[in-house]
């Protein structure tokens, strides 16, 4: 029997980070930057007007007040898109619009609201200093400076700065391509008429959502029967489209251990019993350069195993440096016996704050979690292998699964 730590290390050892490649900005969203990105230009490229008003020499406004406004000659009015060049000299002003280049000679802008908005001459009640109401050259970005560092996950706000800095492509770690199969003769797709000999496939839908949340591109293959020929053909067909092939089910002795019969003779995947509760045998390995992880068929067990083993592997493949979810310590509101020698993961609900302290309560029976209870969890309580008794008030580690 393997420990949880040993099995996680094996999963991470076969889930190598995917080689980086260059993508367009639209294709970069959700990916991890593979290298630092530098600004190609100054942003702004020149001094820009920060508000509608009058470009002036700041010294000409000294002494201005409501009772004693200064009067300046208006030399020109510049509008967006007009290529006329205007200069400001002492005792003068140029009417300007926000976002346009600052006229030559000016070092400040008087907002319209502090003037009489004159066209031949303008009277101002405001004293401005050099630099007021100006977005200076390179104030936002300076050419050659780092704007985003390697390891950053790209969101829309990052696309904005990349485009503004002159980049149309970036080098990223691609999202891992994940194919998900649910295996079992007893399965049928949700939406079909319920029958006593069938159960709805929850695994492929839940695991697909979990993989997308972990940063993967997902193809949900759906249901495959416990038929060796059909399953072998399905696996072979999907290997070419997947960086990681994720299965749920097909490991029960009652059905002949279908996956083992197919994968073990090929030599690339091994199956081990892992000291995890709840859980059972889990397969992991590489076949034709594709990582394969085989999970239990019970939805609660499959999702817990996904959180413990698959999610960190997917994040490593995608180039993340931080692989694990956030954890916290909380006082248990319930006591129970934990199986000796097993690391137990208990779906639970945590509450509280950093100031008042955190409390956590397991949902349902700690040894038999129902899916209805599991769906209400916002964390997993983690009980170490050497802990057999959890008492009310004991501080336990909790893995947060809600954002």
Tab-separated table of C-alpha atoms in Angstrom:
chain	number	residue	atom	x	y	z
A	1	UNK	CA	0.000	0.000	0.000
A	2	UNK	CA	1.303	3.442	-0.936
A	3	UNK	CA	0.988	6.562	1.164
A	4	UNK	CA	-0.836	9.614	-0.144
A	5	UNK	CA	2.454	11.515	-0.317
A	6	UNK	CA	4.107	8.743	-2.347
A	7	UNK	CA	1.240	8.521	-4.797
A	8	UNK	CA	1.052	12.299	-5.221
A	9	UNK	CA	4.790	12.358	-5.942
A	10	UNK	CA	4.263	9.701	-8.624
A	11	UNK	CA	1.448	11.704	-10.243
A	12	UNK	CA	3.616	14.820	-10.312
A	13	UNK	CA	6.570	12.896	-11.720
A	14	UNK	CA	4.615	11.864	-14.826
A	15	UNK	CA	2.769	15.165	-15.275
A	16	UNK	CA	5.597	17.227	-16.744
A	17	UNK	CA	5.154	20.934	-17.448
A	18	UNK	CA	4.163	21.351	-21.085
A	19	UNK	CA	6.740	23.097	-23.305
A	20	UNK	CA	5.971	26.802	-23.810
A	21	UNK	CA	4.848	28.198	-27.134
A	22	UNK	CA	3.888	31.577	-28.567
A	23	UNK	CA	0.199	32.470	-28.806
A	24	UNK	CA	-1.850	35.496	-29.798
A	25	UNK	CA	-3.269	37.662	-27.056
A	26	UNK	CA	-6.731	36.124	-27.392
A	27	UNK	CA	-5.237	32.657	-27.016
A	28	UNK	CA	-3.213	33.640	-23.947
A	29	UNK	CA	-6.162	34.198	-21.602
A	30	UNK	CA	-6.033	31.705	-18.743
A	31	UNK	CA	-2.500	30.551	-19.578
A	32	UNK	CA	0.672	31.006	-17.516
A	33	UNK	CA	3.430	33.279	-18.828
A	34	UNK	CA	6.601	31.339	-19.566
A	35	UNK	CA	8.977	34.328	-19.425
A	36	UNK	CA	9.121	37.944	-18.285
A	37	UNK	CA	7.567	40.431	-20.701
A	38	UNK	CA	9.090	43.868	-21.310
A	39	UNK	CA	7.435	46.988	-22.638
A	40	UNK	CA	8.492	47.737	-26.210
A	41	UNK	CA	7.604	51.419	-25.942
A	42	UNK	CA	7.043	54.275	-23.547
A	43	UNK	CA	3.394	54.586	-22.497
A	44	UNK	CA	2.415	57.270	-23.066
A	45	UNK	CA	4.890	57.911	-25.870
A	46	UNK	CA	4.779	61.654	-25.160
A	47	UNK	CA	3.304	64.022	-22.566
A	48	UNK	CA	-0.509	63.874	-22.830
A	49	UNK	CA	-3.268	66.192	-21.675
A	50	UNK	CA	-5.125	64.608	-18.736
A	51	UNK	CA	-8.319	66.698	-18.873
A	52	UNK	CA	-10.226	69.082	-21.098
A	53	UNK	CA	-8.955	72.606	-20.559
A	54	UNK	CA	-6.170	75.007	-21.518
A	55	UNK	CA	-2.486	74.156	-21.881
A	56	UNK	CA	-0.401	76.888	-20.256
A	57	UNK	CA	2.923	77.776	-18.698
A	58	UNK	CA	2.287	77.190	-15.000
A	59	UNK	CA	4.144	80.331	-13.906
A	60	UNK	CA	1.587	82.471	-15.781
A	61	UNK	CA	-1.149	81.374	-13.340
A	62	UNK	CA	0.623	82.325	-10.111
A	63	UNK	CA	-1.505	84.745	-8.083
A	64	UNK	CA	-4.783	83.746	-9.722
A	65	UNK	CA	-7.899	83.638	-7.540
A	66	UNK	CA	-11.651	84.031	-7.754
A	67	UNK	CA	-11.300	87.734	-6.995
A	68	UNK	CA	-8.252	88.182	-9.170
A	69	UNK	CA	-8.354	85.828	-12.216
A	70	UNK	CA	-5.467	85.827	-14.662
A	71	UNK	CA	-6.198	86.456	-18.334
A	72	UNK	CA	-4.323	84.643	-21.088
A	73	UNK	CA	-4.482	84.966	-24.863
A	74	UNK	CA	-5.867	81.876	-26.623
A	75	UNK	CA	-3.533	81.083	-29.518
A	76	UNK	CA	-5.355	78.022	-30.860
A	77	UNK	CA	-7.871	75.304	-30.189
A	78	UNK	CA	-6.690	71.742	-30.815
A	79	UNK	CA	-9.137	68.882	-31.314
A	80	UNK	CA	-8.618	65.109	-31.468
A	81	UNK	CA	-7.388	64.014	-34.881
A	82	UNK	CA	-6.247	67.503	-35.894
A	83	UNK	CA	-2.574	67.486	-36.870
A	84	UNK	CA	-1.981	71.218	-36.395
A	85	UNK	CA	1.008	71.997	-34.177
A	86	UNK	CA	0.580	74.730	-31.587
A	87	UNK	CA	3.052	76.257	-29.163
A	88	UNK	CA	2.462	78.037	-25.890
A	89	UNK	CA	4.438	81.141	-24.980
A	90	UNK	CA	4.312	83.342	-21.893
A	91	UNK	CA	0.936	84.977	-21.420
A	92	UNK	CA	-0.869	82.567	-23.731
A	93	UNK	CA	-2.864	79.341	-23.711
A	94	UNK	CA	-4.008	76.651	-26.143
A	95	UNK	CA	-7.426	75.017	-25.710
A	96	UNK	CA	-6.960	71.236	-25.565
A	97	UNK	CA	-8.883	67.995	-25.150
A	98	UNK	CA	-8.087	65.093	-22.861
A	99	UNK	CA	-5.747	62.478	-24.351
A	100	UNK	CA	-4.044	64.646	-26.960
A	101	UNK	CA	-0.318	65.518	-26.982
A	102	UNK	CA	0.673	68.473	-24.806
A	103	UNK	CA	1.453	71.536	-26.957
A	104	UNK	CA	5.096	72.603	-27.194
A	105	UNK	CA	6.108	74.997	-24.417
A	106	UNK	CA	3.241	74.130	-22.058
A	107	UNK	CA	3.953	72.471	-18.710
A	108	UNK	CA	0.459	72.341	-17.141
A	109	UNK	CA	-3.249	72.252	-17.991
A	110	UNK	CA	-6.011	74.354	-16.422
A	111	UNK	CA	-9.303	72.360	-16.262
A	112	UNK	CA	-12.248	73.974	-18.077
A	113	UNK	CA	-14.263	74.287	-14.854
A	114	UNK	CA	-11.779	76.870	-13.501
A	115	UNK	CA	-12.064	79.138	-16.555
A	116	UNK	CA	-14.636	81.210	-18.406
A	117	UNK	CA	-13.999	78.950	-21.435
A	118	UNK	CA	-13.076	81.893	-23.615
A	119	UNK	CA	-12.013	81.471	-27.259
A	120	UNK	CA	-10.026	84.685	-27.901
A	121	UNK	CA	-8.800	85.083	-24.346
A	122	UNK	CA	-9.445	82.997	-21.263
A	123	UNK	CA	-9.711	83.965	-17.624
A	124	UNK	CA	-8.626	81.438	-14.947
A	125	UNK	CA	-9.136	81.445	-11.188
A	126	UNK	CA	-6.803	78.484	-10.523
A	127	UNK	CA	-3.096	78.356	-9.795
A	128	UNK	CA	-1.467	75.300	-11.405
A	129	UNK	CA	2.005	73.907	-10.965
A	130	UNK	CA	4.252	72.358	-13.572
A	131	UNK	CA	3.016	68.820	-14.308
A	132	UNK	CA	-0.568	69.412	-13.150
A	133	UNK	CA	-3.187	67.571	-15.257
A	134	UNK	CA	-0.549	65.996	-17.491
A	135	UNK	CA	0.145	62.315	-18.075
A	136	UNK	CA	3.900	62.446	-18.472
A	137	UNK	CA	5.816	60.473	-21.067
A	138	UNK	CA	6.483	56.907	-19.813
A	139	UNK	CA	4.427	57.619	-16.683
A	140	UNK	CA	2.538	54.341	-17.147
A	141	UNK	CA	5.169	52.132	-18.811
A	142	UNK	CA	8.800	52.801	-19.655
A	143	UNK	CA	10.374	51.070	-22.641
A	144	UNK	CA	12.510	48.130	-21.541
A	145	UNK	CA	10.927	47.645	-18.117
A	146	UNK	CA	9.263	44.404	-17.005
A	147	UNK	CA	5.480	44.682	-17.219
A	148	UNK	CA	4.557	41.059	-16.395
A	149	UNK	CA	6.679	38.352	-14.781
A	150	UNK	CA	6.940	34.678	-15.653
A	151	UNK	CA	4.369	32.628	-13.762
A	152	UNK	CA	1.580	35.205	-14.115
A	153	UNK	CA	-1.808	33.782	-15.091
A	154	UNK	CA	-3.186	35.918	-17.907
A	155	UNK	CA	-6.498	37.710	-17.372
A	156	UNK	CA	-8.175	40.525	-19.324
A	157	UNK	CA	-6.310	43.200	-17.354
A	158	UNK	CA	-3.021	41.652	-18.455
A	159	UNK	CA	-4.133	41.610	-22.086
A	160	UNK	CA	-4.666	45.367	-21.843
A	161	UNK	CA	-1.123	46.092	-20.664
A	162	UNK	CA	0.401	43.655	-23.166
A	163	UNK	CA	-1.367	45.303	-26.082
A	164	UNK	CA	-0.562	48.805	-24.837
A	165	UNK	CA	3.102	47.824	-24.598
A	166	UNK	CA	3.135	46.710	-28.239
A	167	UNK	CA	2.829	42.921	-27.913
A	168	UNK	CA	0.535	40.873	-30.134
A	169	UNK	CA	1.892	37.479	-29.016
A	170	UNK	CA	3.372	36.098	-25.782
A	171	UNK	CA	5.177	32.924	-24.725
A	172	UNK	CA	3.000	30.822	-22.420
A	173	UNK	CA	2.672	27.362	-20.978
A	174	UNK	CA	-0.331	25.882	-22.824
A	175	UNK	CA	-3.354	24.629	-20.958
A	176	UNK	CA	-3.175	20.836	-20.659
A	177	UNK	CA	-5.645	19.007	-22.887
A	178	UNK	CA	-7.691	16.667	-20.732
A	179	UNK	CA	-9.929	13.872	-21.993
A	180	UNK	CA	-12.370	12.448	-19.448
A	181	UNK	CA	-14.074	9.049	-19.587
A	182	UNK	CA	-16.626	7.520	-17.235
A	183	UNK	CA	-16.514	3.730	-17.401
A	184	UNK	CA	-19.352	1.341	-16.535
A	185	UNK	CA	-22.217	-0.643	-18.034
A	186	UNK	CA	-24.515	0.784	-15.382
A	187	UNK	CA	-24.069	4.385	-16.502
A	188	UNK	CA	-26.406	6.493	-18.606
A	189	UNK	CA	-26.422	10.170	-19.552
A	190	UNK	CA	-28.404	12.613	-17.389
A	191	UNK	CA	-31.695	13.537	-19.019
A	192	UNK	CA	-32.605	10.030	-20.124
A	193	UNK	CA	-35.501	8.210	-18.481
A	194	UNK	CA	-34.444	6.771	-15.142
A	195	UNK	CA	-34.440	2.974	-14.846
A	196	UNK	CA	-33.732	0.673	-11.919
A	197	UNK	CA	-30.664	-0.888	-13.553
A	198	UNK	CA	-28.963	2.370	-14.517
A	199	UNK	CA	-27.411	5.345	-12.692
A	200	UNK	CA	-26.741	8.760	-14.130
A	201	UNK	CA	-23.161	9.607	-15.032
A	202	UNK	CA	-22.073	12.247	-12.521
A	203	UNK	CA	-18.348	11.582	-12.813
A	204	UNK	CA	-17.558	12.803	-16.316
A	205	UNK	CA	-19.510	16.028	-15.803
A	206	UNK	CA	-18.056	16.767	-12.360
A	207	UNK	CA	-14.481	15.909	-13.332
A	208	UNK	CA	-14.739	18.007	-16.497
A	209	UNK	CA	-15.796	21.006	-14.414
A	210	UNK	CA	-13.006	20.360	-11.904
A	211	UNK	CA	-10.388	20.108	-14.668
A	212	UNK	CA	-11.535	23.368	-16.259
A	213	UNK	CA	-11.363	25.039	-12.855
A	214	UNK	CA	-7.777	23.773	-12.546
A	215	UNK	CA	-6.870	25.509	-15.827
A	216	UNK	CA	-7.248	22.743	-18.425
A	217	UNK	CA	-8.881	22.518	-21.837
A	218	UNK	CA	-11.340	19.661	-21.462
A	219	UNK	CA	-12.982	17.171	-23.804
A	220	UNK	CA	-15.608	15.085	-22.038
A	221	UNK	CA	-15.680	11.823	-23.941
A	222	UNK	CA	-18.527	10.592	-21.756
A	223	UNK	CA	-19.556	7.024	-21.006
A	224	UNK	CA	-17.641	3.904	-22.074
A	225	UNK	CA	-19.024	0.422	-21.255
A	226	UNK	CA	-17.149	-2.301	-19.361
A	227	UNK	CA	-16.243	-3.947	-22.635
A	228	UNK	CA	-12.544	-4.574	-23.195
A	229	UNK	CA	-12.652	-4.156	-26.980
A	230	UNK	CA	-14.711	-0.950	-26.873
A	231	UNK	CA	-12.699	0.519	-24.017
A	232	UNK	CA	-9.351	-0.338	-25.648
A	233	UNK	CA	-10.420	1.315	-28.901
A	234	UNK	CA	-11.731	4.389	-27.064
A	235	UNK	CA	-8.493	4.774	-25.107
A	236	UNK	CA	-6.332	4.422	-28.209
A	237	UNK	CA	-8.440	6.949	-30.141
A	238	UNK	CA	-8.219	9.562	-27.399
A	239	UNK	CA	-4.502	9.281	-26.615
A	240	UNK	CA	-3.628	11.440	-29.618
A	241	UNK	CA	-5.807	14.350	-28.468
A	242	UNK	CA	-4.867	14.351	-24.772
A	243	UNK	CA	-1.990	15.517	-22.631
A	244	UNK	CA	-3.709	13.726	-19.777
A	245	UNK	CA	-6.378	11.040	-20.000
A	246	UNK	CA	-8.568	10.854	-16.915
A	247	UNK	CA	-10.862	7.887	-16.255
A	248	UNK	CA	-13.385	7.175	-13.519
A	249	UNK	CA	-14.542	3.621	-12.855
A	250	UNK	CA	-13.534	0.362	-14.481
A	251	UNK	CA	-11.494	-0.683	-11.439
A	252	UNK	CA	-13.999	-2.832	-9.581
A	253	UNK	CA	-13.303	-6.534	-9.155
A	254	UNK	CA	-16.979	-7.157	-9.870
A	255	UNK	CA	-16.496	-6.011	-13.463
A	256	UNK	CA	-13.211	-7.787	-14.052
A	257	UNK	CA	-10.933	-4.774	-13.477
A	258	UNK	CA	-11.403	-3.734	-17.094
A	259	UNK	CA	-8.809	-0.968	-17.097
A	260	UNK	CA	-6.153	-3.181	-15.533
A	261	UNK	CA	-6.690	-5.846	-18.183
A	262	UNK	CA	-6.048	-3.279	-20.897
A	263	UNK	CA	-3.351	-1.055	-19.420
A	264	UNK	CA	-1.193	-3.313	-17.267
A	265	UNK	CA	0.065	-5.494	-20.173
A	266	UNK	CA	1.230	-2.332	-21.955
A	267	UNK	CA	3.589	-1.588	-19.074
A	268	UNK	CA	3.124	2.161	-18.855
A	269	UNK	CA	0.496	2.373	-16.114
A	270	UNK	CA	0.616	0.858	-12.636
A	271	UNK	CA	-2.228	0.424	-10.176
A	272	UNK	CA	-1.706	0.822	-6.444
A	273	UNK	CA	-3.862	0.762	-3.374
A	274	UNK	CA	-3.383	4.129	-1.700
A	275	UNK	CA	-3.774	4.730	2.037
A	276	UNK	CA	-6.456	7.345	1.502
A	277	UNK	CA	-9.952	7.307	2.933
A	278	UNK	CA	-12.257	7.379	1.126
A	279	UNK	CA	-10.499	5.755	-1.814
A	280	UNK	CA	-9.275	2.565	-3.336
A	281	UNK	CA	-6.956	1.531	-6.132
A	282	UNK	CA	-5.737	4.336	-8.373
A	283	UNK	CA	-3.812	3.984	-11.617
A	284	UNK	CA	-1.147	6.359	-12.883
A	285	UNK	CA	1.425	6.292	-15.662
A	286	UNK	CA	2.312	7.307	-19.191
A	287	UNK	CA	1.253	5.692	-22.449
A	288	UNK	CA	2.395	7.021	-25.828
A	289	UNK	CA	3.554	10.255	-24.129
A	290	UNK	CA	0.093	10.803	-22.622
A	291	UNK	CA	-0.315	10.870	-18.839
A	292	UNK	CA	-3.058	8.536	-17.633
A	293	UNK	CA	-4.710	8.720	-14.212
A	294	UNK	CA	-7.445	6.229	-13.335
A	295	UNK	CA	-9.797	7.209	-10.509
A	296	UNK	CA	-12.455	5.285	-8.547
A	297	UNK	CA	-15.992	5.163	-9.919
A	298	UNK	CA	-17.833	6.541	-6.887
A	299	UNK	CA	-18.350	10.290	-7.514
A	300	UNK	CA	-17.327	11.418	-4.023
A	301	UNK	CA	-14.178	9.271	-4.110
A	302	UNK	CA	-13.348	10.351	-7.664
A	303	UNK	CA	-13.630	14.040	-6.781
A	304	UNK	CA	-11.581	13.730	-3.589
A	305	UNK	CA	-8.876	11.836	-5.491
A	306	UNK	CA	-8.998	14.531	-8.173
A	307	UNK	CA	-8.364	17.231	-5.572
A	308	UNK	CA	-5.525	15.329	-3.923
A	309	UNK	CA	-3.712	13.918	-6.963
A	310	UNK	CA	-4.987	15.290	-10.285
A	311	UNK	CA	-5.430	18.993	-9.633
A	312	UNK	CA	-1.784	19.538	-8.568
A	313	UNK	CA	-0.649	17.520	-11.596
A	314	UNK	CA	-2.739	19.627	-13.988
A	315	UNK	CA	-1.449	22.861	-12.495
A	316	UNK	CA	2.130	21.628	-12.818
A	317	UNK	CA	1.527	20.770	-16.473
A	318	UNK	CA	0.060	24.245	-17.020
A	319	UNK	CA	3.140	25.970	-15.578
A	320	UNK	CA	1.791	27.065	-12.197
A	321	UNK	CA	4.376	27.475	-9.462
A	322	UNK	CA	1.803	27.122	-6.663
A	323	UNK	CA	0.129	23.742	-7.030
A	324	UNK	CA	-1.963	23.382	-3.877
A	325	UNK	CA	-5.157	25.011	-2.696
A	326	UNK	CA	-5.184	27.354	0.291
A	327	UNK	CA	-5.346	25.672	3.692
A	328	UNK	CA	-6.415	26.841	7.147
A	329	UNK	CA	-6.588	25.437	10.666
A	330	UNK	CA	-10.013	25.126	12.251
A	331	UNK	CA	-11.504	23.688	15.449
A	332	UNK	CA	-13.658	20.629	14.818
A	333	UNK	CA	-17.251	20.817	16.045
A	334	UNK	CA	-17.522	17.036	16.007
A	335	UNK	CA	-15.512	14.042	17.165
A	336	UNK	CA	-15.053	10.647	15.471
A	337	UNK	CA	-12.690	7.726	14.940
A	338	UNK	CA	-10.396	7.934	11.909
A	339	UNK	CA	-9.075	4.725	10.272
A	340	UNK	CA	-5.502	4.001	11.426
A	341	UNK	CA	-2.818	4.141	8.771
A	342	UNK	CA	-4.987	6.098	6.336
A	343	UNK	CA	-5.036	9.812	5.556
A	344	UNK	CA	-8.691	10.703	5.768
A	345	UNK	CA	-10.289	13.479	3.718
A	346	UNK	CA	-13.633	14.548	5.142
A	347	UNK	CA	-15.939	16.932	3.246
A	348	UNK	CA	-16.866	19.672	5.674
A	349	UNK	CA	-18.099	23.213	6.064
A	350	UNK	CA	-15.840	25.811	7.676
A	351	UNK	CA	-16.922	29.155	9.135
A	352	UNK	CA	-15.436	32.013	11.111
A	353	UNK	CA	-12.809	34.694	10.557
A	354	UNK	CA	-9.107	35.171	11.180
A	355	UNK	CA	-9.989	37.357	14.170
A	356	UNK	CA	-12.597	35.125	15.817
A	357	UNK	CA	-11.022	31.846	14.729
A	358	UNK	CA	-12.275	29.172	12.344
A	359	UNK	CA	-14.601	26.279	13.080
A	360	UNK	CA	-15.335	23.277	10.899
A	361	UNK	CA	-17.985	20.582	10.914
A	362	UNK	CA	-17.980	17.398	8.825
A	363	UNK	CA	-20.992	16.852	6.596
A	364	UNK	CA	-22.870	13.563	6.965
A	365	UNK	CA	-21.203	10.426	8.255
A	366	UNK	CA	-17.411	10.733	8.291
A	367	UNK	CA	-16.998	7.221	6.907
A	368	UNK	CA	-19.747	7.349	4.279
A	369	UNK	CA	-20.230	10.751	2.668
A	370	UNK	CA	-23.356	11.098	0.562
A	371	UNK	CA	-23.252	13.167	-2.610
A	372	UNK	CA	-25.969	15.474	-1.231
A	373	UNK	CA	-23.738	16.271	1.767
A	374	UNK	CA	-20.620	16.452	-0.380
A	375	UNK	CA	-22.198	19.173	-2.541
A	376	UNK	CA	-22.505	21.466	0.500
A	377	UNK	CA	-18.812	21.306	1.441
A	378	UNK	CA	-16.496	24.307	1.198
A	379	UNK	CA	-13.432	22.414	2.439
A	380	UNK	CA	-11.918	19.014	3.181
A	381	UNK	CA	-10.722	18.176	6.680
A	382	UNK	CA	-7.398	16.317	6.466
A	383	UNK	CA	-6.780	13.774	9.220
A	384	UNK	CA	-3.193	12.387	9.287
A	385	UNK	CA	-2.404	8.675	9.123
A	386	UNK	CA	-1.298	8.534	12.785
A	387	UNK	CA	-4.460	10.188	14.139
A	388	UNK	CA	-7.161	7.716	15.082
A	389	UNK	CA	-9.348	9.913	17.284
A	390	UNK	CA	-10.598	13.403	16.452
A	391	UNK	CA	-12.073	15.197	19.457
A	392	UNK	CA	-14.423	18.152	19.584
A	393	UNK	CA	-12.278	21.285	19.595
A	394	UNK	CA	-9.239	19.637	17.990
A	395	UNK	CA	-7.412	21.863	15.504
A	396	UNK	CA	-7.401	20.196	12.094
A	397	UNK	CA	-6.024	21.150	8.687
A	398	UNK	CA	-8.658	22.103	6.126
A	399	UNK	CA	-8.221	22.445	2.356
A	400	UNK	CA	-10.458	25.234	1.056
A	401	UNK	CA	-12.285	24.265	-2.134
A	402	UNK	CA	-14.487	27.353	-2.483
A	403	UNK	CA	-12.974	30.537	-3.892
